[in-house]
């Protein structure tokens, strides 16, 4: 191939000498290849023996082709180096561009007040359901809000200036040993740092855990003294020392694991003028009413590991006129109170006019307490028993006429109540919305038939407002799915068929109406799974 001098000059002077030269030789090489391939096609396409003259020519072609290939490899290597360099530069430029974009981000220009709201709303908050959970003063302490402080210096300043972010304090000293220097809470750097970050005025929710109660030396809580005027909820777990003397003016909820070890409470060395929720556990050799302002009490939880006179308890609740939630557990009661023939007069009973929730987690408490109280405002009743206290419950319901909405029954010996008797109970509870049974009820044709019965106006004869029925039964006991589906559908005014939901947990059955009253269908399975135990869940 021959090219005139002007064509060569054009290639060599076109922008880049390297690229122009490469292009020129590439074109020339391609033209030579085409000519050589055409000339020796008869040898390339078959196995013919070359002539002597052709052998020499082919050898020259091979040498020339090898030389060209080496040049191509060298050029390709240069191109790869150039491409890699360009790619690295692009990565750096892209990273720098992203950083400049961040400067223009609206997040950099958020007002401090809005940033505070974001910090609070993106944290986990304790549920406010139930009267014995701490009263929220800020988001939960886990995961640690320190994550926010590590984003940038401005966010750190904002986070550290937010007392609510640090006001929920959890501190554990289960392994407290006074013989170890600097081991107490006063030397707990994390605890002291969090307390400082709460500022000087924001309310506090403090949970402090000491060593086990059998530990010889309880962990001191004197460190709380500077914060007494700000504590809204105080929870003391395990072996904890004496509270500082004085007043907790803001305290609304107090929970103590080992009540009898706190002589300062019995001796009125500490006062709580604003308290209205109390959780006391342990042995009760002293009357807790000495330090609790009963007239303003709204929530009371007593878990008593000793004999406690019923007369003292009844005197307490008779003064607690504002009590709305009561959970009571006795280790044992006076023997005469367990006598089924014990006669209780109207004068012996206490009318708890505001009580909405009653929980008795021990059978002996159920059998002894029900005969002594009248509960006209009761909405939630949670009873534990060995044998269904039919006469006691019937008497309580008759004299109280409560508007019950939730009934939880727990049978310790799993001896199911007679379904006819249970249907009679439901007949007197038209406002009932929820029933939960733990071994108290069996799924029988009589029970299902009673719940299926519909009056002429289309309203169920039994529990017309029922929204949920949970029966925690032996998973080995088979249920008649068709019968249950028919019952659920009969109570649905839409007339549409009921549904058996698929569930991932063995032994769990979830039945629902076309459109459940209590839960939307996408929440239904989560609701059932929250129960954790296998059983039959029915949403009407």
XYZ file of C-alpha atoms in Angstrom:
540
model
C 0.000 0.000 0.000
C 1.321 3.476 -0.944
C 0.123 6.803 0.505
C 1.242 10.165 -0.742
C 3.122 12.568 1.513
C 0.102 14.872 1.992
C -2.050 12.037 3.354
C 0.696 10.996 5.796
C 1.126 14.587 6.929
C -2.617 14.866 7.529
C -2.604 11.839 9.834
C 0.475 12.919 11.741
C -0.688 16.491 12.341
C -4.327 15.778 13.288
C -4.710 17.048 16.877
C -2.673 14.401 18.633
C 0.510 12.932 17.081
C 0.010 9.704 18.981
C -3.587 9.188 18.016
C -2.998 10.371 14.406
C -0.045 8.047 13.946
C -1.948 5.158 15.496
C -4.849 5.794 13.181
C -2.551 5.958 10.094
C -0.798 2.665 10.891
C -4.055 1.006 11.804
C -5.534 1.905 8.415
C -2.392 0.788 6.581
C -2.243 -2.477 8.526
C -5.871 -3.233 7.757
C -5.326 -2.703 4.018
C -2.247 -4.966 4.035
C -4.167 -7.643 5.956
C -6.961 -7.634 3.418
C -4.486 -7.998 0.546
C -2.500 -10.780 2.244
C -5.628 -12.689 3.253
C -6.993 -12.469 -0.292
C -3.698 -13.621 -1.809
C -3.298 -16.678 0.462
C -6.988 -17.607 0.810
C -6.367 -20.985 -0.888
C -3.944 -21.882 1.911
C -5.928 -20.265 4.768
C -9.145 -22.069 3.837
C -7.681 -25.532 3.422
C -4.785 -27.867 4.170
C -2.907 -27.533 0.861
C 0.889 -27.787 0.897
C 2.468 -24.344 0.250
C 5.059 -23.900 -2.422
C 8.653 -22.954 -1.517
C 8.178 -19.393 -2.716
C 4.947 -19.078 -0.670
C 6.625 -20.412 2.474
C 9.157 -17.609 2.442
C 6.486 -14.980 1.859
C 4.316 -16.331 4.685
C 7.305 -16.258 7.050
C 7.794 -12.574 6.251
C 4.083 -11.932 6.845
C 4.246 -13.692 10.245
C 7.206 -11.584 11.330
C 5.474 -8.414 10.228
C 2.165 -9.413 11.903
C 3.941 -10.240 15.188
C 5.614 -6.837 15.142
C 2.291 -5.098 14.481
C 0.606 -7.080 17.291
C 3.273 -5.987 19.761
C 2.697 -2.375 18.738
C -1.060 -2.853 19.192
C -0.539 -4.346 22.659
C 1.648 -1.405 23.641
C -0.943 1.073 22.363
C -3.737 -0.807 24.161
C -1.789 -0.715 27.423
C -1.384 3.042 27.082
C -5.089 3.412 26.415
C -5.944 1.311 29.488
C -3.679 3.453 31.645
C -5.321 6.573 30.268
C -8.820 5.125 30.859
C -7.941 4.122 34.428
C -6.571 7.563 35.133
C -9.729 9.138 33.718
C -11.936 6.809 35.800
C -10.100 7.664 39.014
C -10.426 11.336 38.189
C -14.138 10.859 37.560
C -14.621 9.156 40.943
C -12.836 12.045 42.676
C -14.862 14.631 40.750
C -18.122 12.813 41.507
C -17.296 12.638 45.214
C -16.423 16.333 45.284
C -19.611 17.163 43.386
C -21.651 15.192 45.913
C -20.068 17.143 48.753
C -20.920 20.420 47.041
C -24.490 19.180 46.558
C -24.626 18.545 50.312
C -23.821 22.205 50.910
C -26.965 23.097 48.957
C -29.091 20.435 50.729
C -32.189 21.772 52.551
C -31.154 19.687 55.592
C -28.329 22.200 56.167
C -30.825 25.015 56.399
C -33.441 23.433 58.657
C -34.487 25.678 61.545
C -33.318 24.403 64.912
C -36.913 23.941 66.095
C -37.706 21.666 63.142
C -34.506 19.682 63.641
C -35.499 19.095 67.269
C -38.879 17.744 66.168
C -37.182 15.408 63.680
C -34.808 14.098 66.346
C -37.712 13.371 68.688
C -40.050 11.842 66.106
C -37.420 9.474 64.709
C -36.683 7.984 68.139
C -38.495 5.046 69.772
C -41.046 6.014 72.400
C -42.409 3.795 75.151
C -46.009 2.772 74.658
C -48.462 4.704 76.818
C -50.824 1.752 76.951
C -51.381 0.393 80.442
C -51.321 2.329 83.660
C -48.181 0.670 84.997
C -45.758 1.665 82.245
C -43.514 4.676 82.912
C -44.997 8.056 82.086
C -43.091 9.261 78.976
C -40.871 12.307 79.408
C -38.946 11.752 76.180
C -37.984 8.985 73.735
C -36.662 5.635 74.912
C -32.965 5.427 75.702
C -32.267 2.580 73.253
C -30.784 2.758 70.708
C -28.520 5.409 72.138
C -29.105 8.988 70.932
C -25.328 9.271 70.703
C -25.769 8.190 67.068
C -27.305 11.585 66.307
C -24.396 13.431 67.887
C -21.901 11.768 65.522
C -23.374 13.156 62.282
C -21.870 16.634 62.447
C -20.930 19.293 64.985
C -24.141 21.278 64.429
C -26.348 18.250 65.008
C -24.314 17.415 68.084
C -24.888 20.891 69.508
C -28.627 20.611 68.909
C -28.833 17.084 70.364
C -26.878 18.015 73.474
C -29.143 21.008 74.026
C -32.297 18.806 74.024
C -33.033 17.575 77.571
C -35.942 15.408 76.354
C -33.516 13.302 74.314
C -31.702 12.195 77.478
C -34.506 12.349 80.060
C -35.335 8.598 79.966
C -32.564 7.074 82.046
C -31.840 3.367 82.499
C -28.955 2.440 84.790
C -28.013 -1.051 85.990
C -25.630 -1.898 88.837
C -26.490 -5.578 89.291
C -22.864 -6.398 90.142
C -22.395 -3.582 92.625
C -19.631 -4.397 95.101
C -18.810 -1.761 97.740
C -15.362 -3.322 98.261
C -14.371 -2.286 94.736
C -13.208 1.358 94.691
C -15.165 3.788 92.522
C -17.770 1.159 91.612
C -20.977 2.911 92.677
C -23.376 4.998 90.590
C -21.629 8.214 91.634
C -18.673 6.980 89.562
C -20.790 5.775 86.650
C -19.593 8.131 83.907
C -22.406 7.262 81.533
C -25.121 7.827 84.163
C -23.647 11.126 85.296
C -23.183 12.329 81.704
C -26.802 11.601 80.847
C -28.019 13.366 83.979
C -26.031 16.480 83.074
C -27.499 16.490 79.561
C -31.050 16.547 80.950
C -30.541 20.173 81.930
C -31.987 21.661 85.104
C -35.746 21.648 84.613
C -36.926 18.832 82.302
C -38.903 15.968 83.971
C -37.077 12.646 84.353
C -38.015 8.976 83.996
C -35.438 6.982 85.984
C -35.121 3.200 86.201
C -32.339 2.091 88.537
C -31.399 -1.561 89.040
C -29.327 -2.760 91.965
C -27.964 -6.232 92.808
C -30.350 -9.110 93.660
C -32.403 -8.514 96.816
C -30.530 -11.252 98.704
C -27.316 -9.272 98.220
C -25.903 -8.150 101.568
C -25.306 -4.548 100.540
C -27.882 -2.684 98.454
C -26.711 -0.185 95.877
C -27.018 3.415 97.132
C -29.378 5.880 95.440
C -28.122 9.006 97.168
C -27.007 10.234 93.725
C -30.644 11.034 92.968
C -30.805 13.770 95.610
C -30.031 16.733 93.250
C -32.786 15.569 90.887
C -35.603 14.873 93.366
C -37.611 17.898 92.236
C -37.643 16.711 88.585
C -38.341 12.961 88.729
C -41.741 12.084 87.230
C -41.355 8.281 87.151
C -39.048 6.333 89.476
C -38.546 2.573 89.122
C -36.299 0.783 91.628
C -35.371 -2.823 90.813
C -33.503 -5.279 93.041
C -31.472 -4.355 96.087
C -31.564 -0.572 96.250
C -30.628 1.605 99.214
C -32.607 4.216 101.095
C -34.131 7.092 99.160
C -32.951 10.560 100.150
C -35.145 12.223 102.759
C -37.377 14.999 101.535
C -40.020 15.607 98.904
C -40.374 14.430 95.320
C -42.758 17.206 94.237
C -43.166 16.084 90.598
C -43.209 12.298 91.055
C -46.349 10.770 89.523
C -45.369 7.085 89.417
C -43.302 5.000 91.844
C -42.369 1.342 91.318
C -40.404 -0.559 93.991
C -39.301 -4.201 93.805
C -38.521 -4.774 97.486
C -40.991 -2.620 99.396
C -40.319 -3.857 102.927
C -36.627 -2.924 102.806
C -37.478 0.775 102.476
C -37.892 1.974 106.051
C -37.783 5.575 104.849
C -41.225 5.045 103.297
C -42.730 3.541 106.424
C -41.300 6.315 108.589
C -42.620 9.091 106.341
C -39.122 10.408 105.678
C -40.024 10.804 102.010
C -43.170 12.386 100.570
C -44.767 12.288 97.126
C -47.482 14.959 96.923
C -48.185 14.402 93.191
C -48.088 10.605 93.072
C -51.061 8.778 91.566
C -49.558 5.523 90.225
C -47.921 3.018 92.596
C -46.327 -0.395 91.956
C -45.169 -2.228 95.095
C -43.669 -5.729 95.204
C -42.176 -7.883 97.938
C -43.070 -8.631 101.545
C -45.596 -6.324 103.183
C -45.126 -6.183 106.920
C -46.114 -2.533 106.988
C -49.157 -0.720 105.668
C -48.205 1.058 102.391
C -50.964 3.604 102.924
C -48.666 5.462 105.325
C -46.780 7.111 102.459
C -49.302 6.953 99.597
C -51.843 9.800 99.366
C -54.767 7.462 98.717
C -57.275 10.162 97.818
C -55.432 10.947 94.562
C -54.356 7.403 93.664
C -55.496 6.281 90.178
C -53.389 3.139 89.541
C -52.335 0.558 92.145
C -50.325 -2.631 91.583
C -49.581 -4.818 94.621
C -47.569 -8.048 94.340
C -47.361 -9.269 97.933
C -45.095 -12.167 98.945
C -46.504 -12.353 102.461
C -49.852 -12.636 104.212
C -51.613 -9.299 104.049
C -54.840 -8.666 105.979
C -57.764 -8.120 103.643
C -59.197 -5.636 106.114
C -56.189 -3.330 105.668
C -56.407 -3.608 101.896
C -60.132 -2.854 101.858
C -59.539 0.150 104.086
C -56.935 1.387 101.601
C -59.137 1.069 98.517
C -62.131 2.540 100.313
C -60.115 5.755 100.618
C -58.816 5.592 97.030
C -61.923 7.160 95.508
C -60.165 7.973 92.183
C -58.704 4.493 91.582
C -59.239 3.419 87.940
C -56.869 0.429 87.633
C -56.040 -2.237 90.209
C -53.841 -5.329 89.917
C -53.593 -7.380 93.069
C -51.542 -10.475 93.890
C -51.373 -12.009 97.394
C -49.118 -14.870 98.422
C -51.886 -15.968 100.767
C -54.892 -14.476 102.539
C -56.580 -15.056 105.876
C -57.911 -18.604 106.012
C -61.460 -17.538 106.855
C -61.645 -15.522 103.620
C -61.342 -18.726 101.590
C -64.422 -20.227 103.230
C -67.048 -20.501 100.448
C -69.821 -20.175 103.032
C -68.472 -16.890 104.371
C -71.284 -14.347 104.577
C -70.381 -10.820 103.510
C -72.883 -8.051 104.174
C -73.374 -4.848 102.206
C -71.674 -2.947 105.025
C -68.559 -5.098 104.590
C -68.236 -4.270 100.921
C -66.377 -1.392 99.277
C -67.892 0.463 96.347
C -65.098 1.399 93.932
C -67.029 3.838 91.806
C -64.236 4.833 89.367
C -62.450 1.497 88.908
C -62.317 0.534 85.219
C -59.729 -2.282 85.246
C -59.338 -5.139 87.734
C -56.673 -7.847 87.377
C -56.354 -10.758 89.818
C -53.458 -12.993 88.625
C -53.728 -15.440 91.579
C -56.789 -17.693 92.165
C -56.876 -17.057 95.917
C -57.150 -13.312 95.292
C -60.026 -13.830 92.869
C -62.023 -15.937 95.314
C -61.406 -13.614 98.269
C -61.690 -10.186 96.623
C -64.778 -10.519 94.422
C -67.137 -10.883 97.370
C -65.914 -7.643 98.973
C -66.188 -5.136 96.138
C -68.836 -3.452 94.008
C -67.593 -2.154 90.651
C -70.211 -0.119 88.753
C -67.714 1.427 86.255
C -65.723 -1.730 85.421
C -64.672 -2.000 81.750
C -61.860 -4.608 81.852
C -61.915 -7.709 84.061
C -58.994 -10.172 84.129
C -59.624 -13.150 86.435
C -57.432 -16.140 87.302
C -58.990 -19.140 89.036
C -58.853 -22.894 89.534
C -62.612 -23.433 89.334
C -64.939 -20.850 87.839
C -66.317 -18.852 90.826
C -69.838 -18.865 89.431
C -71.734 -17.605 92.470
C -69.115 -14.951 93.340
C -69.047 -13.597 89.802
C -72.822 -13.678 89.438
C -73.234 -11.752 92.683
C -70.584 -9.204 91.642
C -72.198 -8.681 88.247
C -75.673 -8.405 89.725
C -74.834 -5.729 92.289
C -72.410 -3.835 89.998
C -74.204 -3.901 86.611
C -70.885 -2.928 85.063
C -70.532 -1.945 81.362
C -67.851 -4.589 80.768
C -66.034 -4.421 77.412
C -63.089 -6.801 77.932
C -63.136 -10.145 79.757
C -59.961 -12.205 80.280
C -60.318 -15.626 81.910
C -57.320 -17.699 83.031
C -57.906 -21.217 84.315
C -54.830 -22.634 86.017
C -56.013 -26.242 85.831
C -57.420 -25.852 82.288
C -60.815 -27.227 83.257
C -63.087 -25.625 80.679
C -66.213 -23.840 81.842
C -69.541 -25.320 80.854
C -70.426 -23.548 77.567
C -74.057 -23.066 78.619
C -72.897 -21.352 81.799
C -70.544 -19.138 79.810
C -73.295 -18.156 77.375
C -75.423 -17.166 80.371
C -72.568 -14.893 81.493
C -72.456 -13.285 78.046
C -76.206 -12.708 78.010
C -75.742 -10.147 80.787
C -72.840 -8.372 79.057
C -74.233 -6.720 75.902
C -71.406 -4.141 75.860
C -68.664 -6.802 75.695
C -66.183 -6.299 72.835
C -63.329 -8.658 73.657
C -63.048 -12.100 75.229
C -59.730 -13.848 75.855
C -59.601 -17.334 77.342
C -56.497 -19.117 78.607
C -57.655 -22.681 79.176
C -61.035 -21.460 80.444
C -63.137 -22.337 77.398
C -63.222 -25.168 74.908
C -64.543 -24.833 71.378
C -67.702 -26.912 71.452
C -70.755 -27.080 69.179
C -72.823 -25.622 72.031
C -70.555 -22.574 72.336
C -70.408 -22.015 68.574
C -74.161 -22.481 68.222
C -74.838 -19.959 70.986
C -72.649 -17.362 69.275
C -74.319 -18.101 65.929
C -77.839 -17.398 67.171
C -79.273 -14.287 65.496
C -82.498 -12.473 66.423
C -85.225 -11.562 63.936
C -83.821 -8.050 63.505
C -80.426 -9.426 62.449
C -78.614 -8.681 65.737
C -76.718 -11.518 67.499
C -78.568 -12.813 70.551
C -75.339 -13.095 72.547
C -72.647 -10.385 72.861
C -73.910 -8.280 69.922
C -70.925 -5.906 70.099
C -68.250 -8.616 70.248
C -65.192 -7.758 68.121
C -62.582 -10.320 69.178
C -62.614 -13.803 70.685
C -59.263 -15.374 71.551
C -59.174 -18.973 72.742
C -55.774 -20.299 73.775
C -56.352 -24.034 73.706
C -54.390 -27.223 73.209
C -53.119 -27.046 69.589
C -53.659 -30.807 69.265
C -57.415 -30.321 69.629
C -58.901 -30.050 66.156
C -61.415 -27.336 65.336
C -64.304 -27.523 62.905
C -63.246 -24.754 60.540
C -66.501 -24.873 58.614
C -68.573 -24.439 61.764
C -66.479 -21.488 62.928
C -66.588 -19.817 59.506
C -70.361 -20.189 59.471
C -70.612 -18.644 62.945
C -68.406 -15.663 62.023
C -70.324 -15.067 58.789
C -73.671 -15.209 60.607
C -72.656 -12.250 62.779
C -71.518 -10.145 59.811
C -74.313 -7.804 58.640
C -72.737 -7.628 55.163
C -73.737 -11.245 54.552
C -70.360 -11.993 52.972
C -68.465 -15.201 53.802
C -65.871 -15.319 56.556
C -62.169 -15.946 55.900
C -59.627 -18.337 57.402
C -56.300 -16.506 57.239
C -53.113 -18.463 56.448
C -50.642 -18.265 59.344
C -46.952 -19.216 59.556
C -47.199 -20.497 63.144
C -48.330 -24.105 63.727
C -51.394 -24.432 65.922
C -52.605 -20.892 65.250
C -55.960 -20.358 63.555
C -57.173 -16.900 62.533
C -60.778 -16.420 61.452
C -62.203 -13.079 60.414
C -65.289 -11.523 58.977
C -65.259 -9.829 55.570
C -64.389 -6.518 57.237
C -63.393 -6.884 60.923
C -64.707 -4.220 63.295
C -61.546 -3.978 65.360
C -58.741 -4.445 62.866
C -58.118 -3.845 59.210
C -57.222 -7.076 57.428
C -53.587 -6.128 56.842
C -53.095 -5.740 60.604
C -54.967 -8.886 61.530
C -52.112 -11.365 61.261
C -49.722 -9.062 63.142
C -52.337 -8.784 65.884
C -52.617 -12.555 66.190
C -48.848 -13.094 66.046
C -48.398 -10.618 68.896
C -50.236 -13.115 71.118
C -47.211 -15.424 70.696
C -49.195 -18.504 71.754
C -51.013 -20.928 69.472
C -54.766 -20.699 69.615
C -57.913 -19.687 67.806
C -58.300 -15.987 67.046
C -61.643 -14.742 65.777
C -62.230 -11.174 64.647
C -65.872 -10.328 63.993
